[in-house]
């Protein structure tokens, strides 16, 4: 996401050099994208910031895209890029995937919406059950709706109000989770009992106060908060591997202890797999890390480029929905077009056998980036898993949000993004983001990425 995070680390790289190169590369991007500028000037008159979602804002303006095919995208100025952004991690199937396209086109001719169940939703729910190990599923239209419903279910199941989340995590834009998303250093409060910081305006303080943050990768801190709030916490919502402050994997044993502690305190464990589901393993983080939560939230890659999401739950929780105790609604839930896309994506494209290939391509890209980091002495390291990865501009590995804030060199990261864009790599904007590979990425695409990254490394370290 392109958000103003306050990653404020400063590496040993010469600040003057970073600043000169940033100015030069920003001027290049500006010169290359006059048609985007025109679109922006039109768009800003009718959409705040000239974009449909604030995460699409960018400096000097967003690069407006015309079309995509496989790993290629073309902007409105006619430039071709290799896409590593992939729509914030959605397009793991590659752009204009013919299998998904055929399934969706066939569905179009049969009617696209009835607000009555169709076969597609049964097939997709069966497939999600197989992949993620939870027996019951409902559908939504986005990751935000999935996490909102999961919070309702945790509260409905426990009769408690309080929600715990991980400091520095994003779970969509509803009231319960727009808390301690990207707080600034001076807002954080005590690490073991952080302040609840609203992410922008528009959220009643009373609701913000019902969500408390805990640090990632620290089960002792979680245990202390659960003991302090005994009997009050409905659920803990978390990404099993953090993917909105670069990629931070769980330390060994952490997720297992989180599972034990939440169970012991009667707290529902919600794995937000909006980013990890269908991208880091056949059965997402749940399968990859071998820890079974009570609820799983999905969206992004599972619907192959269409706006859908899903929530997985236990039989016990499903009974709350089936009995009407907790209301889970939506006119477009299980929309036949989205289900056709999800069915083709999950059963024909992102099948079990493709994950080894994604992992292999990712390992190759990570290793090549690490080799350049080492050769040029950059204060950085590579991290990632499955289809996801990034170069993190910090001299030592991050374990939690406070590390991200204090150790990541945000200016260096922004400069790397500019180099990618100016060298034909469409890269996720924002210091906090990562790349997502698709099944279409080839060795040539990786070589192209590396040429851009090496140009950056060479220029920024040469005196
Ligand atoms: C982990 C996570 N959860 C939830 C969401 C919200 O998903 P959506 O943008 O589809 O509402 C996001 C979006 O980036 C996310 O990264």
Tab-separated table of C-alpha atoms and ligand atoms in Angstrom:
chain	number	residue	atom	x	y	z
A	1	UNK	CA	0.000	0.000	0.000
A	2	UNK	CA	1.213	3.462	-0.694
A	3	UNK	CA	0.874	4.970	2.751
A	4	UNK	CA	2.930	7.461	4.643
A	5	UNK	CA	4.561	5.199	7.164
A	6	UNK	CA	7.165	6.671	9.389
A	7	UNK	CA	9.950	4.141	8.884
A	8	UNK	CA	12.643	6.423	10.172
A	9	UNK	CA	15.801	4.345	10.245
A	10	UNK	CA	18.859	5.861	8.604
A	11	UNK	CA	21.480	3.561	7.180
A	12	UNK	CA	25.128	4.418	6.668
A	13	UNK	CA	24.468	5.224	2.994
A	14	UNK	CA	25.355	8.832	2.212
A	15	UNK	CA	22.145	10.899	2.735
A	16	UNK	CA	23.187	13.486	0.169
A	17	UNK	CA	23.650	10.769	-2.458
A	18	UNK	CA	20.203	9.283	-1.697
A	19	UNK	CA	18.639	12.703	-1.933
A	20	UNK	CA	20.345	13.578	-5.279
A	21	UNK	CA	19.426	10.256	-6.859
A	22	UNK	CA	15.846	10.473	-5.576
A	23	UNK	CA	15.479	13.904	-7.150
A	24	UNK	CA	16.935	12.651	-10.449
A	25	UNK	CA	14.776	9.488	-10.573
A	26	UNK	CA	11.615	11.350	-9.567
A	27	UNK	CA	12.260	13.806	-12.428
A	28	UNK	CA	12.650	10.817	-14.779
A	29	UNK	CA	9.391	9.262	-13.642
A	30	UNK	CA	7.668	12.611	-14.079
A	31	UNK	CA	9.037	13.006	-17.625
A	32	UNK	CA	8.113	9.443	-18.631
A	33	UNK	CA	4.493	9.639	-17.526
A	34	UNK	CA	2.782	12.684	-19.089
A	35	UNK	CA	-0.364	10.698	-19.982
A	36	UNK	CA	-0.665	9.569	-16.353
A	37	UNK	CA	-0.322	13.205	-15.373
A	38	UNK	CA	-3.222	14.098	-17.714
A	39	UNK	CA	-5.357	11.305	-16.236
A	40	UNK	CA	-4.487	12.488	-12.759
A	41	UNK	CA	-5.461	16.081	-13.488
A	42	UNK	CA	-8.835	14.900	-14.813
A	43	UNK	CA	-9.359	12.328	-12.069
A	44	UNK	CA	-8.528	14.629	-9.183
A	45	UNK	CA	-11.528	16.786	-10.130
A	46	UNK	CA	-13.913	13.865	-9.526
A	47	UNK	CA	-12.119	11.506	-7.079
A	48	UNK	CA	-10.261	12.530	-3.911
A	49	UNK	CA	-6.553	12.189	-4.704
A	50	UNK	CA	-7.479	11.161	-8.251
A	51	UNK	CA	-7.814	7.506	-7.242
A	52	UNK	CA	-10.571	5.009	-6.328
A	53	UNK	CA	-8.765	3.952	-3.107
A	54	UNK	CA	-6.238	5.968	-1.108
A	55	UNK	CA	-3.780	3.077	-1.301
A	56	UNK	CA	-3.412	3.897	-5.006
A	57	UNK	CA	-2.145	7.441	-4.389
A	58	UNK	CA	1.444	8.130	-5.281
A	59	UNK	CA	4.024	10.829	-6.017
A	60	UNK	CA	4.147	12.692	-8.300
A	61	UNK	CA	0.887	11.035	-9.445
A	62	UNK	CA	-0.234	7.418	-9.783
A	63	UNK	CA	0.897	5.544	-12.885
A	64	UNK	CA	-2.414	4.777	-14.608
A	65	UNK	CA	-2.521	1.317	-16.150
A	66	UNK	CA	-4.144	0.365	-19.435
A	67	UNK	CA	-3.822	-3.418	-19.636
A	68	UNK	CA	-1.983	-6.538	-18.519
A	69	UNK	CA	-1.020	-9.904	-19.999
A	70	UNK	CA	0.843	-12.602	-18.082
A	71	UNK	CA	3.591	-10.766	-16.189
A	72	UNK	CA	3.414	-7.643	-18.382
A	73	UNK	CA	1.469	-4.461	-17.723
A	74	UNK	CA	1.271	-1.363	-19.945
A	75	UNK	CA	0.707	2.125	-18.605
A	76	UNK	CA	-1.302	4.824	-20.376
A	77	UNK	CA	1.953	6.311	-21.743
A	78	UNK	CA	2.572	3.037	-23.584
A	79	UNK	CA	5.444	1.844	-21.366
A	80	UNK	CA	5.652	-1.883	-20.715
A	81	UNK	CA	6.657	-3.153	-17.270
A	82	UNK	CA	7.190	-6.564	-15.685
A	83	UNK	CA	4.655	-6.639	-12.869
A	84	UNK	CA	5.889	-7.534	-9.386
A	85	UNK	CA	3.133	-5.487	-7.710
A	86	UNK	CA	0.404	-7.773	-9.027
A	87	UNK	CA	-2.449	-5.707	-7.666
A	88	UNK	CA	-1.305	-5.807	-4.026
A	89	UNK	CA	-0.768	-9.548	-4.201
A	90	UNK	CA	-3.948	-10.537	-6.002
A	91	UNK	CA	-2.759	-11.592	-9.455
A	92	UNK	CA	-0.862	-14.742	-8.556
A	93	UNK	CA	-2.507	-16.328	-11.617
A	94	UNK	CA	-0.934	-13.732	-13.963
A	95	UNK	CA	-2.861	-11.071	-15.873
A	96	UNK	CA	-5.611	-12.058	-18.312
A	97	UNK	CA	-5.215	-15.684	-17.306
A	98	UNK	CA	-6.967	-17.649	-20.097
A	99	UNK	CA	-8.358	-20.390	-17.825
A	100	UNK	CA	-9.987	-17.948	-15.450
A	101	UNK	CA	-11.054	-15.747	-18.366
A	102	UNK	CA	-12.825	-18.658	-20.065
A	103	UNK	CA	-14.639	-19.612	-16.852
A	104	UNK	CA	-15.797	-16.053	-16.224
A	105	UNK	CA	-16.891	-15.502	-19.833
A	106	UNK	CA	-18.932	-18.704	-19.743
A	107	UNK	CA	-20.621	-17.533	-16.557
A	108	UNK	CA	-21.442	-14.126	-18.069
A	109	UNK	CA	-23.684	-15.817	-20.645
A	110	UNK	CA	-25.522	-17.728	-17.913
A	111	UNK	CA	-26.394	-14.695	-15.792
A	112	UNK	CA	-24.132	-12.964	-13.319
A	113	UNK	CA	-26.210	-12.353	-10.223
A	114	UNK	CA	-29.228	-13.895	-8.541
A	115	UNK	CA	-28.657	-13.393	-4.784
A	116	UNK	CA	-29.511	-17.079	-4.574
A	117	UNK	CA	-26.869	-19.784	-4.130
A	118	UNK	CA	-25.305	-21.346	-7.223
A	119	UNK	CA	-23.098	-24.425	-7.623
A	120	UNK	CA	-19.931	-22.341	-7.737
A	121	UNK	CA	-20.158	-21.391	-4.059
A	122	UNK	CA	-20.443	-25.065	-3.028
A	123	UNK	CA	-17.409	-26.086	-5.077
A	124	UNK	CA	-15.311	-23.184	-3.766
A	125	UNK	CA	-16.311	-23.818	-0.134
A	126	UNK	CA	-15.403	-27.502	-0.573
A	127	UNK	CA	-12.024	-26.520	-2.002
A	128	UNK	CA	-11.314	-24.058	0.838
A	129	UNK	CA	-12.183	-26.776	3.354
A	130	UNK	CA	-9.621	-29.062	1.714
A	131	UNK	CA	-6.925	-26.408	1.674
A	132	UNK	CA	-7.333	-24.696	5.022
A	133	UNK	CA	-8.677	-27.442	7.303
A	134	UNK	CA	-11.703	-25.507	8.589
A	135	UNK	CA	-15.026	-27.215	7.857
A	136	UNK	CA	-17.393	-24.280	7.150
A	137	UNK	CA	-17.115	-21.196	4.931
A	138	UNK	CA	-19.061	-18.067	4.085
A	139	UNK	CA	-18.289	-15.554	1.359
A	140	UNK	CA	-17.721	-11.803	1.360
A	141	UNK	CA	-16.690	-9.155	-1.157
A	142	UNK	CA	-13.320	-8.050	0.238
A	143	UNK	CA	-10.690	-8.628	2.897
A	144	UNK	CA	-12.242	-5.847	4.957
A	145	UNK	CA	-15.601	-7.625	5.032
A	146	UNK	CA	-13.920	-10.928	5.877
A	147	UNK	CA	-12.090	-9.522	8.901
A	148	UNK	CA	-15.172	-7.532	9.975
A	149	UNK	CA	-17.286	-10.692	9.967
A	150	UNK	CA	-14.571	-12.633	11.783
A	151	UNK	CA	-14.556	-10.021	14.549
A	152	UNK	CA	-18.354	-10.271	14.809
A	153	UNK	CA	-18.108	-14.051	15.035
A	154	UNK	CA	-15.440	-13.938	17.739
A	155	UNK	CA	-17.586	-11.539	19.762
A	156	UNK	CA	-20.763	-13.533	19.141
A	157	UNK	CA	-19.084	-16.799	20.123
A	158	UNK	CA	-17.578	-15.513	23.358
A	159	UNK	CA	-19.999	-12.811	24.483
A	160	UNK	CA	-16.949	-10.572	25.001
A	161	UNK	CA	-16.158	-7.205	23.392
A	162	UNK	CA	-12.392	-6.724	23.419
A	163	UNK	CA	-10.267	-7.530	20.335
A	164	UNK	CA	-6.504	-7.970	20.315
A	165	UNK	CA	-4.440	-7.273	17.235
A	166	UNK	CA	-0.758	-7.082	16.455
A	167	UNK	CA	0.839	-3.648	16.565
A	168	UNK	CA	1.587	-2.417	13.027
A	169	UNK	CA	-0.813	-4.731	11.219
A	170	UNK	CA	-3.451	-3.784	8.643
A	171	UNK	CA	-6.632	-5.862	8.427
A	172	UNK	CA	-8.892	-3.638	6.312
A	173	UNK	CA	-10.737	-0.430	7.091
A	174	UNK	CA	-13.537	-1.204	9.546
A	175	UNK	CA	-13.658	0.317	13.018
A	176	UNK	CA	-12.440	-2.657	15.071
A	177	UNK	CA	-9.152	-3.011	13.191
A	178	UNK	CA	-8.306	0.580	12.212
A	179	UNK	CA	-6.335	0.734	15.433
A	180	UNK	CA	-2.536	0.763	15.857
A	181	UNK	CA	-2.051	0.179	12.135
A	182	UNK	CA	0.913	2.480	11.498
A	183	UNK	CA	1.258	4.547	14.678
A	184	UNK	CA	4.193	6.904	14.930
A	185	UNK	CA	7.056	6.311	17.348
A	186	UNK	CA	5.849	8.878	19.891
A	187	UNK	CA	2.304	7.441	19.882
A	188	UNK	CA	3.237	3.866	20.683
A	189	UNK	CA	3.260	3.836	24.474
A	190	UNK	CA	4.614	0.952	26.530
A	191	UNK	CA	5.760	-1.940	24.329
A	192	UNK	CA	4.164	-4.551	26.561
A	193	UNK	CA	0.844	-2.721	26.692
A	194	UNK	CA	0.738	-0.345	23.714
A	195	UNK	CA	-1.716	2.535	23.395
A	196	UNK	CA	-4.720	2.013	21.086
A	197	UNK	CA	-4.062	4.529	18.315
A	198	UNK	CA	-6.849	5.212	15.778
A	199	UNK	CA	-5.657	5.083	12.163
A	200	UNK	CA	-7.066	8.408	10.997
A	201	UNK	CA	-10.330	10.130	11.824
A	202	UNK	CA	-13.849	8.750	11.744
A	203	UNK	CA	-13.695	6.062	14.417
A	204	UNK	CA	-15.513	6.557	17.710
A	205	UNK	CA	-13.056	6.533	20.619
A	206	UNK	CA	-15.257	4.025	22.431
A	207	UNK	CA	-14.709	1.521	19.605
A	208	UNK	CA	-10.985	2.215	19.294
A	209	UNK	CA	-10.627	1.497	23.005
A	210	UNK	CA	-12.120	-1.964	22.491
A	211	UNK	CA	-9.110	-2.950	20.372
A	212	UNK	CA	-5.729	-3.446	22.032
A	213	UNK	CA	-2.402	-4.053	20.323
A	214	UNK	CA	0.325	-6.512	21.271
A	215	UNK	CA	3.813	-6.864	19.756
A	216	UNK	CA	4.393	-9.562	17.112
A	217	UNK	CA	6.676	-12.484	17.893
A	218	UNK	CA	6.357	-12.099	21.659
A	219	UNK	CA	4.150	-14.738	23.251
A	220	UNK	CA	5.117	-13.628	26.775
A	221	UNK	CA	3.741	-10.144	26.127
A	222	UNK	CA	0.544	-11.720	24.795
A	223	UNK	CA	0.261	-13.926	27.846
A	224	UNK	CA	0.593	-10.922	30.151
A	225	UNK	CA	-2.131	-8.982	28.308
A	226	UNK	CA	-4.459	-11.983	28.237
A	227	UNK	CA	-4.026	-12.436	31.993
A	228	UNK	CA	-4.612	-8.745	32.643
A	229	UNK	CA	-7.765	-8.751	30.486
A	230	UNK	CA	-8.967	-12.171	31.644
A	231	UNK	CA	-12.547	-12.866	30.535
A	232	UNK	CA	-12.754	-9.721	28.360
A	233	UNK	CA	-11.026	-10.670	25.099
A	234	UNK	CA	-13.163	-12.123	22.305
A	235	UNK	CA	-10.497	-12.678	19.705
A	236	UNK	CA	-6.947	-12.139	18.557
A	237	UNK	CA	-6.687	-11.180	14.893
A	238	UNK	CA	-3.268	-11.574	13.321
A	239	UNK	CA	-1.378	-12.269	10.135
A	240	UNK	CA	0.597	-15.464	10.864
A	241	UNK	CA	3.472	-13.870	8.930
A	242	UNK	CA	3.308	-10.083	8.828
A	243	UNK	CA	3.004	-8.809	5.257
A	244	UNK	CA	2.163	-5.136	5.609
A	245	UNK	CA	5.460	-3.973	7.116
A	246	UNK	CA	7.572	-5.807	4.562
A	247	UNK	CA	7.609	-9.521	5.385
A	248	UNK	CA	8.232	-10.610	8.981
A	249	UNK	CA	7.980	-14.359	9.576
A	250	UNK	CA	6.949	-15.796	12.933
A	251	UNK	CA	9.879	-16.959	15.064
A	252	UNK	CA	9.946	-20.718	15.703
A	253	UNK	CA	7.408	-21.746	18.333
A	254	UNK	CA	5.598	-18.382	18.425
A	255	UNK	CA	2.410	-19.366	16.594
A	256	UNK	CA	2.190	-22.619	18.571
A	257	UNK	CA	2.286	-20.681	21.839
A	258	UNK	CA	-0.233	-18.151	20.542
A	259	UNK	CA	-2.543	-21.066	19.791
A	260	UNK	CA	-2.090	-22.540	23.273
A	261	UNK	CA	-2.559	-19.203	25.037
A	262	UNK	CA	-5.661	-18.156	23.116
A	263	UNK	CA	-7.243	-21.574	23.709
A	264	UNK	CA	-6.377	-21.436	27.408
A	265	UNK	CA	-7.985	-17.994	27.768
A	266	UNK	CA	-11.101	-18.809	25.724
A	267	UNK	CA	-10.049	-16.344	22.998
A	268	UNK	CA	-10.844	-17.028	19.315
A	269	UNK	CA	-7.726	-17.058	17.175
A	270	UNK	CA	-8.297	-15.383	13.792
A	271	UNK	CA	-5.638	-15.873	11.127
A	272	UNK	CA	-5.956	-13.061	8.624
A	273	UNK	CA	-4.783	-14.819	5.487
A	274	UNK	CA	-5.921	-12.117	3.084
A	275	UNK	CA	-2.318	-11.812	1.893
A	276	UNK	CA	-0.928	-15.256	2.691
A	277	UNK	CA	-3.877	-17.464	1.666
A	278	UNK	CA	-3.264	-19.101	-1.744
A	279	UNK	CA	0.079	-17.291	-2.116
A	280	UNK	CA	2.526	-18.838	0.349
A	281	UNK	CA	1.273	-22.444	0.186
A	282	UNK	CA	-1.659	-24.488	-1.117
A	283	UNK	CA	-3.279	-24.140	2.318
A	284	UNK	CA	-1.797	-20.699	3.079
A	285	UNK	CA	-0.017	-19.882	6.322
A	286	UNK	CA	-2.254	-22.308	8.202
A	287	UNK	CA	-0.768	-25.201	6.274
A	288	UNK	CA	2.715	-23.742	5.985
A	289	UNK	CA	3.139	-23.186	9.725
A	290	UNK	CA	0.972	-26.104	10.854
A	291	UNK	CA	-1.089	-24.151	13.400
A	292	UNK	CA	-4.880	-24.298	13.154
A	293	UNK	CA	-6.805	-21.125	14.085
A	294	UNK	CA	-10.529	-20.877	14.930
A	295	UNK	CA	-11.275	-18.499	12.061
A	296	UNK	CA	-9.522	-17.753	8.764
A	297	UNK	CA	-10.106	-14.673	6.632
A	298	UNK	CA	-9.358	-14.720	2.910
A	299	UNK	CA	-9.612	-12.376	-0.088
A	300	UNK	CA	-7.097	-11.124	-2.698
A	301	UNK	CA	-5.486	-14.057	-4.584
A	302	UNK	CA	-8.198	-16.665	-3.897
A	303	UNK	CA	-10.660	-15.027	-6.298
A	304	UNK	CA	-8.201	-14.598	-9.178
A	305	UNK	CA	-8.619	-10.865	-9.706
A	306	UNK	CA	-12.317	-10.554	-8.827
A	307	UNK	CA	-13.645	-8.801	-5.726
A	308	UNK	CA	-14.393	-11.569	-3.271
A	309	UNK	CA	-13.411	-12.939	0.087
A	310	UNK	CA	-14.238	-15.760	2.455
A	311	UNK	CA	-14.299	-16.645	6.151
A	312	UNK	CA	-13.517	-20.132	7.398
A	313	UNK	CA	-14.884	-21.323	10.740
A	314	UNK	CA	-15.395	-24.315	12.984
A	315	UNK	CA	-18.679	-26.255	13.112
A	316	UNK	CA	-19.414	-24.630	16.465
A	317	UNK	CA	-18.986	-21.114	15.072
A	318	UNK	CA	-20.905	-22.023	11.916
A	319	UNK	CA	-23.851	-22.878	14.146
A	320	UNK	CA	-23.935	-19.257	15.339
A	321	UNK	CA	-24.401	-18.162	11.744
A	322	UNK	CA	-26.795	-20.949	10.762
A	323	UNK	CA	-28.976	-20.266	13.798
A	324	UNK	CA	-29.083	-16.540	13.070
A	325	UNK	CA	-27.365	-15.569	16.320
A	326	UNK	CA	-24.607	-13.781	14.392
A	327	UNK	CA	-25.724	-12.157	11.142
A	328	UNK	CA	-23.465	-12.674	8.141
A	329	UNK	CA	-24.984	-10.943	5.126
A	330	UNK	CA	-24.208	-9.446	1.735
A	331	UNK	CA	-26.162	-9.018	-1.505
A	332	UNK	CA	-23.137	-10.012	-3.546
A	333	UNK	CA	-21.771	-12.759	-1.274
A	334	UNK	CA	-21.005	-15.809	-3.415
A	335	UNK	CA	-21.678	-13.835	-6.603
A	336	UNK	CA	-21.612	-16.363	-9.495
A	337	UNK	CA	-19.033	-14.405	-11.501
A	338	UNK	CA	-16.668	-14.193	-8.534
A	339	UNK	CA	-17.269	-17.856	-7.701
A	340	UNK	CA	-16.521	-18.876	-11.309
A	341	UNK	CA	-13.227	-16.981	-11.047
A	342	UNK	CA	-12.428	-18.467	-7.624
A	343	UNK	CA	-13.286	-21.987	-8.755
A	344	UNK	CA	-11.065	-21.774	-11.845
A	345	UNK	CA	-8.293	-20.097	-9.847
A	346	UNK	CA	-8.258	-22.637	-7.054
A	347	UNK	CA	-9.036	-25.864	-8.892
A	348	UNK	CA	-7.338	-25.276	-12.260
A	349	UNK	CA	-4.614	-22.647	-11.881
A	350	UNK	CA	-3.264	-22.393	-8.320
A	351	UNK	CA	-3.303	-26.158	-7.861
A	352	UNK	CA	-1.209	-27.951	-5.254
A	353	UNK	CA	1.654	-28.641	-7.660
A	354	UNK	CA	2.340	-24.983	-8.608
A	355	UNK	CA	3.581	-23.905	-5.187
A	356	UNK	CA	6.965	-25.628	-5.480
A	357	UNK	CA	7.592	-23.667	-8.691
A	358	UNK	CA	6.562	-20.350	-7.103
A	359	UNK	CA	8.836	-21.047	-4.158
A	360	UNK	CA	11.738	-21.897	-6.455
A	361	UNK	CA	11.362	-18.698	-8.498
A	362	UNK	CA	11.073	-16.705	-5.274
A	363	UNK	CA	14.194	-18.324	-3.829
A	364	UNK	CA	16.074	-17.474	-7.009
A	365	UNK	CA	14.982	-13.833	-6.820
A	366	UNK	CA	15.744	-13.586	-3.104
A	367	UNK	CA	19.194	-15.142	-3.547
A	368	UNK	CA	20.035	-12.841	-6.464
A	369	UNK	CA	18.960	-9.771	-4.450
A	370	UNK	CA	20.976	-10.949	-1.453
A	371	UNK	CA	24.037	-11.433	-3.663
A	372	UNK	CA	23.748	-7.819	-4.883
A	373	UNK	CA	23.152	-6.594	-1.315
A	374	UNK	CA	26.336	-8.377	-0.183
A	375	UNK	CA	28.438	-7.362	-3.169
A	376	UNK	CA	27.604	-3.661	-2.842
A	377	UNK	CA	27.519	-3.678	0.966
A	378	UNK	CA	23.938	-2.422	1.165
A	379	UNK	CA	22.425	-2.213	4.669
A	380	UNK	CA	19.649	-4.650	3.727
A	381	UNK	CA	18.538	-8.285	3.623
A	382	UNK	CA	15.983	-10.342	1.735
A	383	UNK	CA	12.949	-12.026	3.240
A	384	UNK	CA	10.039	-13.953	1.843
A	385	UNK	CA	8.142	-17.171	1.318
A	386	UNK	CA	5.953	-18.723	-1.362
A	387	UNK	CA	5.121	-16.036	-3.912
A	388	UNK	CA	6.007	-13.160	-1.566
A	389	UNK	CA	9.280	-11.459	-0.851
A	390	UNK	CA	11.188	-8.222	-0.490
A	391	UNK	CA	14.478	-6.541	0.137
A	392	UNK	CA	14.255	-4.967	3.576
A	393	UNK	CA	16.424	-1.903	3.968
A	394	UNK	CA	17.486	-2.594	7.533
A	395	UNK	CA	20.864	-3.815	8.718
A	396	UNK	CA	19.374	-6.494	10.958
A	397	UNK	CA	16.265	-8.681	10.755
A	398	UNK	CA	12.940	-7.202	11.856
A	399	UNK	CA	10.864	-9.076	14.423
A	400	UNK	CA	8.047	-6.598	15.038
A	401	UNK	CA	6.597	-3.187	14.139
A	402	UNK	CA	8.869	-1.169	16.427
A	403	UNK	CA	11.869	-2.632	14.589
A	404	UNK	CA	10.285	-1.637	11.299
A	405	UNK	CA	9.811	1.944	12.504
A	406	UNK	CA	13.268	2.405	13.894
A	407	UNK	CA	15.432	0.259	11.609
A	408	UNK	CA	14.072	0.499	8.057
A	409	UNK	CA	15.675	3.179	5.899
A	410	UNK	CA	12.503	4.512	4.275
A	411	UNK	CA	14.334	6.926	1.956
A	412	UNK	CA	16.540	4.175	0.546
A	413	UNK	CA	13.507	1.972	0.042
A	414	UNK	CA	11.662	4.737	-1.823
A	415	UNK	CA	14.689	5.275	-4.063
A	416	UNK	CA	14.784	1.540	-4.896
A	417	UNK	CA	11.108	1.777	-5.908
A	418	UNK	CA	11.865	4.691	-8.245
A	419	UNK	CA	14.697	2.729	-9.898
A	420	UNK	CA	12.373	-0.215	-10.438
A	421	UNK	CA	9.685	1.927	-12.031
A	422	UNK	CA	12.162	3.746	-14.270
A	423	UNK	CA	13.723	0.439	-15.344
A	424	UNK	CA	10.460	-1.237	-16.368
A	425	UNK	CA	9.626	-3.060	-13.142
A	426	UNK	CA	6.121	-2.314	-11.890
A	427	UNK	CA	6.724	-2.550	-8.186
A	428	UNK	CA	4.423	-2.180	-5.218
A	429	UNK	CA	4.634	1.402	-3.966
A	430	UNK	CA	5.220	2.019	-0.280
A	431	UNK	CA	8.125	1.268	2.032
A	432	UNK	CA	6.048	-1.377	3.797
A	433	UNK	CA	5.199	-3.546	0.781
A	434	UNK	CA	6.614	-6.643	-0.905
A	435	UNK	CA	6.590	-8.264	-4.338
A	436	UNK	CA	4.133	-10.981	-5.327
A	437	UNK	CA	5.134	-13.457	-8.021
A	438	UNK	CA	2.660	-15.074	-10.361
A	439	UNK	CA	2.843	-18.465	-11.990
A	440	UNK	CA	3.782	-16.603	-15.199
A	441	UNK	CA	7.063	-15.156	-13.895
A	442	UNK	CA	10.014	-16.498	-15.876
A	443	UNK	CA	13.776	-16.438	-15.475
A	444	UNK	CA	13.852	-13.493	-17.903
A	445	UNK	CA	11.491	-11.560	-15.629
A	446	UNK	CA	13.753	-12.227	-12.670
A	447	UNK	CA	16.798	-11.113	-14.702
A	448	UNK	CA	14.964	-7.913	-15.602
A	449	UNK	CA	14.220	-7.254	-11.925
A	450	UNK	CA	17.841	-7.855	-11.039
A	451	UNK	CA	19.107	-5.441	-13.698
A	452	UNK	CA	17.005	-2.684	-12.114
A	453	UNK	CA	18.038	-3.584	-8.581
A	454	UNK	CA	21.710	-3.757	-9.490
A	455	UNK	CA	21.581	-0.337	-11.194
A	456	UNK	CA	20.164	1.052	-7.949
A	457	UNK	CA	22.784	-0.690	-5.782
A	458	UNK	CA	25.662	0.461	-7.987
A	459	UNK	CA	24.537	4.093	-8.193
A	460	UNK	CA	23.687	4.498	-4.533
A	461	UNK	CA	26.996	3.066	-3.319
A	462	UNK	CA	29.301	4.746	-5.867
A	463	UNK	CA	30.985	7.895	-4.697
B	1	LIG	C1	-3.758	-8.644	5.823
B	1	LIG	C2	-4.880	-7.871	5.194
B	1	LIG	N1	-6.130	-8.003	5.682
B	1	LIG	C3	-7.173	-7.342	5.151
B	1	LIG	C4	-6.988	-6.482	4.101
B	1	LIG	C5	-8.159	-5.746	3.523
B	1	LIG	O1	-8.496	-6.300	2.291
B	1	LIG	P1	-9.349	-5.440	1.250
B	1	LIG	O2	-8.456	-4.374	0.724
B	1	LIG	O3	-9.740	-6.459	0.195
B	1	LIG	O4	-10.534	-4.913	1.968
B	1	LIG	C6	-5.709	-6.309	3.562
B	1	LIG	C7	-5.474	-5.393	2.414
B	1	LIG	O5	-4.392	-5.105	2.013
B	1	LIG	C8	-4.630	-7.006	4.135
B	1	LIG	O6	-3.378	-6.860	3.671
